[in-house]
């Protein structure tokens, strides 16, 4: 049974699992940004006029903190130029005119022997461009490699505690055996005997399904977790599974843990068993501006404008486009920006959902202190922020805030 973490909140989750998952029709052009990860951006490996195949590597950077990017359709490269990036700014992207053939360029699946070899698995994870697909986008091979010898507990994050989002839940329901195999590979690469899959109890159907497949056979234990936001925070997952506390400013690896997301484990399966690089994922589309909210398999490089059109268009003008969940998501600034590997959700909010209060007045009731999962004192952080007193902000450990939004 999972341990409880202090603080947290119970927002209205507004989840609507839908099975089977629908598909966003691939667009006429995909725009593949060269930066879809934390670290050094890739340099294009192709030039205008080249023909590329689906899954083909089209961008690479040999820097240690980086991950290659791949084509999500087959077709002709028609431009390599700065394009709007979902995280803001203009970033170099390879634009591919879709020939709608999906002609693939797959890697050879790993052999049985290679699947027992941590180095072979890690090399494949890197080559396939696998990154933290919960949203952090840190290169996964590096994350696992950095923990070898230090980490005794591998945790798979299946909390999916953000309102709206249910792509992980649907991945569990639609690909349970593949997920367990992906976790097994991550566990072998990490060099640990057992992995723990923490899943919030509001996904009981997925917990039952995964348990029915004898997870112990894959070296996996399913751990049902309490439903409380932000259960999916890495430090909360570590607490829930091991009862260990990550020190302020520390990382899970500092207490012998590594945490990877559900969708990342599935990407590891696809890379090793199917030879597929990361070019698509299930994304949750929601918000009251959309005519038909849906969970849909979507190619990397699909513009938000195309996605909205495929979801029946807008019934109201969106005021804000939120990437990820409403608690921790960030705002996109252009409908021409595209979804990338770390995009778990795209929410088109109207003023109904986006209720800002101008110049809010804090009356120091202290409720924010009771819900902060990091034991911080947001009331004082707010006070010193308004005074622009950065020394005091530091003293109140502002850098330990991971912007979960519970205090808000
Ligand atoms: S201070 Fe930061 S970590 Fe604490 S509740 Fe607020 S947003 Fe979350």
Coordinates of C-alpha atoms in Angstrom, one line a residue, residues 85-295:
X85 CA 7.6 26.3 -31.0
X86 CA 4.9 25.2 -28.5
X87 CA 7.0 26.5 -25.6
X88 CA 7.3 29.9 -27.2
X89 CA 9.9 31.5 -29.5
X90 CA 10.9 30.4 -33.0
X91 CA 12.9 27.2 -33.2
X92 CA 14.5 25.6 -36.2
X93 CA 12.2 22.9 -37.6
X94 CA 12.2 20.5 -40.5
X95 CA 8.9 20.9 -42.5
X96 CA 7.8 17.7 -44.4
X97 CA 5.2 17.6 -47.1
X98 CA 3.2 14.4 -46.3
X99 CA 2.8 11.9 -49.1
X100 CA 0.2 10.0 -47.0
X101 CA 2.0 6.7 -47.6
X102 CA 3.6 6.3 -44.1
X103 CA 6.5 4.5 -45.7
X104 CA 8.4 3.3 -42.7
X105 CA 12.1 3.2 -41.8
X106 CA 12.1 1.0 -38.7
X107 CA 15.1 -0.2 -36.7
X108 CA 15.6 -3.9 -36.2
X109 CA 13.8 -5.1 -33.0
X110 CA 16.3 -6.0 -30.3
X111 CA 17.1 -9.7 -30.1
X112 CA 16.3 -11.7 -26.9
X113 CA 19.9 -11.5 -25.9
X114 CA 20.0 -7.7 -26.4
X115 CA 16.9 -7.3 -24.3
X116 CA 18.9 -8.7 -21.4
X117 CA 21.8 -6.4 -22.0
X118 CA 21.5 -2.9 -20.2
X119 CA 23.9 -1.2 -22.7
X120 CA 22.0 -2.4 -25.7
X121 CA 18.7 -1.3 -24.2
X122 CA 20.1 2.2 -23.3
X123 CA 21.6 2.7 -26.8
X124 CA 18.2 1.8 -28.3
X125 CA 16.3 4.2 -26.0
X126 CA 18.6 7.0 -27.0
X127 CA 18.5 6.2 -30.7
X128 CA 14.7 6.1 -30.7
X129 CA 14.7 9.6 -29.2
X130 CA 12.9 8.6 -26.0
X131 CA 12.5 11.5 -23.5
X132 CA 10.4 12.0 -20.4
X133 CA 6.9 12.0 -22.0
X134 CA 5.1 13.1 -18.8
X135 CA 6.1 16.6 -19.9
X136 CA 9.7 17.0 -18.5
X137 CA 11.3 15.8 -21.7
X138 CA 14.6 14.9 -20.1
X139 CA 16.5 12.3 -22.3
X140 CA 15.5 8.9 -20.8
X141 CA 18.7 7.0 -21.6
X142 CA 20.7 9.6 -19.7
X143 CA 18.3 9.6 -16.8
X144 CA 18.6 5.8 -16.4
X145 CA 22.3 5.7 -17.0
X146 CA 22.9 8.4 -14.4
X147 CA 21.2 6.3 -11.8
X148 CA 23.1 3.0 -12.4
X149 CA 24.8 1.9 -9.2
X150 CA 23.1 4.7 -7.2
X151 CA 19.4 3.8 -7.7
X152 CA 17.8 0.8 -5.9
X153 CA 14.2 1.6 -6.8
X154 CA 12.7 2.2 -10.2
X155 CA 9.3 3.9 -10.1
X156 CA 6.9 4.1 -13.0
X157 CA 4.6 7.1 -12.6
X158 CA 1.0 6.1 -13.3
X159 CA -0.7 8.7 -11.1
X160 CA -1.9 11.0 -14.0
X161 CA -3.2 13.3 -11.3
X162 CA -3.8 16.4 -13.5
X163 CA -7.4 17.2 -14.3
X164 CA -8.5 16.4 -17.9
X165 CA -5.5 14.3 -18.8
X166 CA -6.2 10.6 -19.4
X167 CA -3.7 9.5 -22.1
X168 CA -1.7 7.4 -19.6
X169 CA -4.9 5.8 -18.3
X170 CA -5.8 4.9 -21.9
X171 CA -2.3 3.6 -22.6
X172 CA -2.7 1.3 -19.6
X173 CA -6.1 0.0 -20.8
X174 CA -5.1 -0.4 -24.5
X175 CA -1.5 -1.6 -24.2
X176 CA -1.1 -3.3 -20.8
X177 CA 1.2 -6.1 -21.8
X178 CA 3.4 -3.8 -23.9
X179 CA 3.6 -1.5 -20.9
X180 CA 4.8 -4.2 -18.6
X181 CA 7.4 -5.3 -21.2
X182 CA 8.6 -1.7 -21.5
X183 CA 8.9 -1.4 -17.7
X184 CA 10.8 -4.7 -17.6
X185 CA 13.3 -3.3 -20.1
X186 CA 13.7 -0.1 -18.1
X187 CA 14.2 -2.2 -15.0
X188 CA 16.9 -4.3 -16.7
X189 CA 18.6 -1.1 -18.0
X190 CA 18.5 0.4 -14.5
X191 CA 20.0 -2.8 -13.0
X192 CA 17.3 -3.4 -10.4
X193 CA 15.3 -6.5 -9.5
X194 CA 12.0 -4.9 -9.2
X195 CA 10.1 -1.9 -10.5
X196 CA 7.1 -0.3 -8.8
X197 CA 4.2 1.0 -10.9
X198 CA 2.3 3.7 -8.8
X199 CA -1.2 4.2 -10.1
X200 CA -3.9 6.3 -8.5
X201 CA -7.0 4.3 -7.4
X202 CA -9.3 6.3 -9.6
X203 CA -7.9 4.0 -12.4
X204 CA -9.0 0.8 -10.7
X205 CA -9.9 -0.8 -14.1
X206 CA -6.3 -0.4 -15.2
X207 CA -4.9 -1.6 -11.9
X208 CA -7.1 -4.8 -12.2
X209 CA -6.1 -5.3 -15.9
X210 CA -2.4 -5.0 -15.2
X211 CA -2.6 -7.3 -12.1
X212 CA -4.5 -9.9 -14.2
X213 CA -1.4 -10.1 -16.5
X214 CA 0.9 -11.4 -13.6
X215 CA 3.2 -8.3 -13.4
X216 CA 5.6 -10.2 -11.1
X217 CA 6.6 -12.1 -14.2
X218 CA 8.0 -8.9 -15.5
X219 CA 9.6 -7.9 -12.2
X220 CA 6.8 -5.3 -11.6
X221 CA 4.6 -4.6 -8.6
X222 CA 1.5 -2.5 -9.1
X223 CA 1.0 0.0 -6.2
X224 CA -2.5 1.6 -5.9
X225 CA -2.1 5.2 -4.7
X226 CA -4.4 7.6 -3.0
X227 CA -6.2 10.0 -5.2
X228 CA -4.7 13.4 -4.4
X229 CA -3.1 16.1 -6.5
X230 CA -0.1 16.3 -7.1
X231 CA 0.4 12.6 -6.5
X232 CA 2.2 12.5 -9.9
X233 CA 5.0 14.8 -8.8
X234 CA 8.3 12.8 -8.7
X235 CA 8.9 13.5 -5.1
X236 CA 5.4 12.5 -4.2
X237 CA 5.8 9.3 -6.1
X238 CA 9.1 8.5 -4.2
X239 CA 7.3 9.2 -0.9
X240 CA 4.3 7.1 -1.9
X241 CA 6.3 4.0 -2.9
X242 CA 9.3 4.1 -0.5
X243 CA 8.4 6.5 2.3
X244 CA 11.7 8.3 1.6
X245 CA 11.8 12.1 1.5
X246 CA 13.7 13.9 -1.2
X247 CA 15.7 16.7 0.5
X248 CA 15.1 20.3 -0.5
X249 CA 17.0 21.0 -3.7
X250 CA 17.6 17.3 -4.1
X251 CA 16.6 14.8 -6.8
X252 CA 14.9 11.3 -6.4
X253 CA 18.3 9.7 -7.3
X254 CA 19.6 11.3 -4.1
X255 CA 17.4 8.8 -2.1
X256 CA 18.1 5.9 -4.5
X257 CA 15.1 6.3 -6.8
X258 CA 14.5 7.0 -10.4
X259 CA 11.0 7.8 -11.8
X260 CA 9.9 7.5 -15.4
X261 CA 6.4 8.1 -16.8
X262 CA 3.9 5.6 -18.2
X263 CA 4.2 6.9 -21.7
X264 CA 8.0 6.7 -21.5
X265 CA 7.8 3.1 -20.6
X266 CA 5.5 2.4 -23.5
X267 CA 8.0 4.3 -25.8
X268 CA 10.8 2.0 -24.5
X269 CA 8.7 -1.0 -25.5
X270 CA 8.0 0.4 -29.0
X271 CA 11.7 1.2 -29.5
X272 CA 13.0 -2.2 -28.4
X273 CA 10.3 -4.6 -29.6
X274 CA 9.0 -2.8 -32.7
X275 CA 12.0 -0.7 -33.7
X276 CA 9.9 2.5 -33.6
X277 CA 11.3 5.9 -32.7
X278 CA 9.0 8.4 -30.9
X279 CA 6.8 10.1 -33.6
X280 CA 3.3 9.9 -32.1
X281 CA 1.5 9.6 -28.8
X282 CA -2.0 9.7 -27.2
X283 CA -2.9 13.3 -26.4
X284 CA -6.0 14.6 -24.5
X285 CA -7.8 17.5 -26.2
X286 CA -10.2 19.4 -24.0
X287 CA -11.6 22.7 -22.9
X288 CA -15.0 24.3 -23.5
X289 CA -13.8 26.1 -26.7
X290 CA -13.6 22.7 -28.5
X291 CA -16.6 21.3 -30.3
X292 CA -15.6 17.6 -29.6
X293 CA -13.0 17.0 -26.9
X294 CA -11.3 13.7 -27.4
X295 CA -8.2 11.5 -26.6

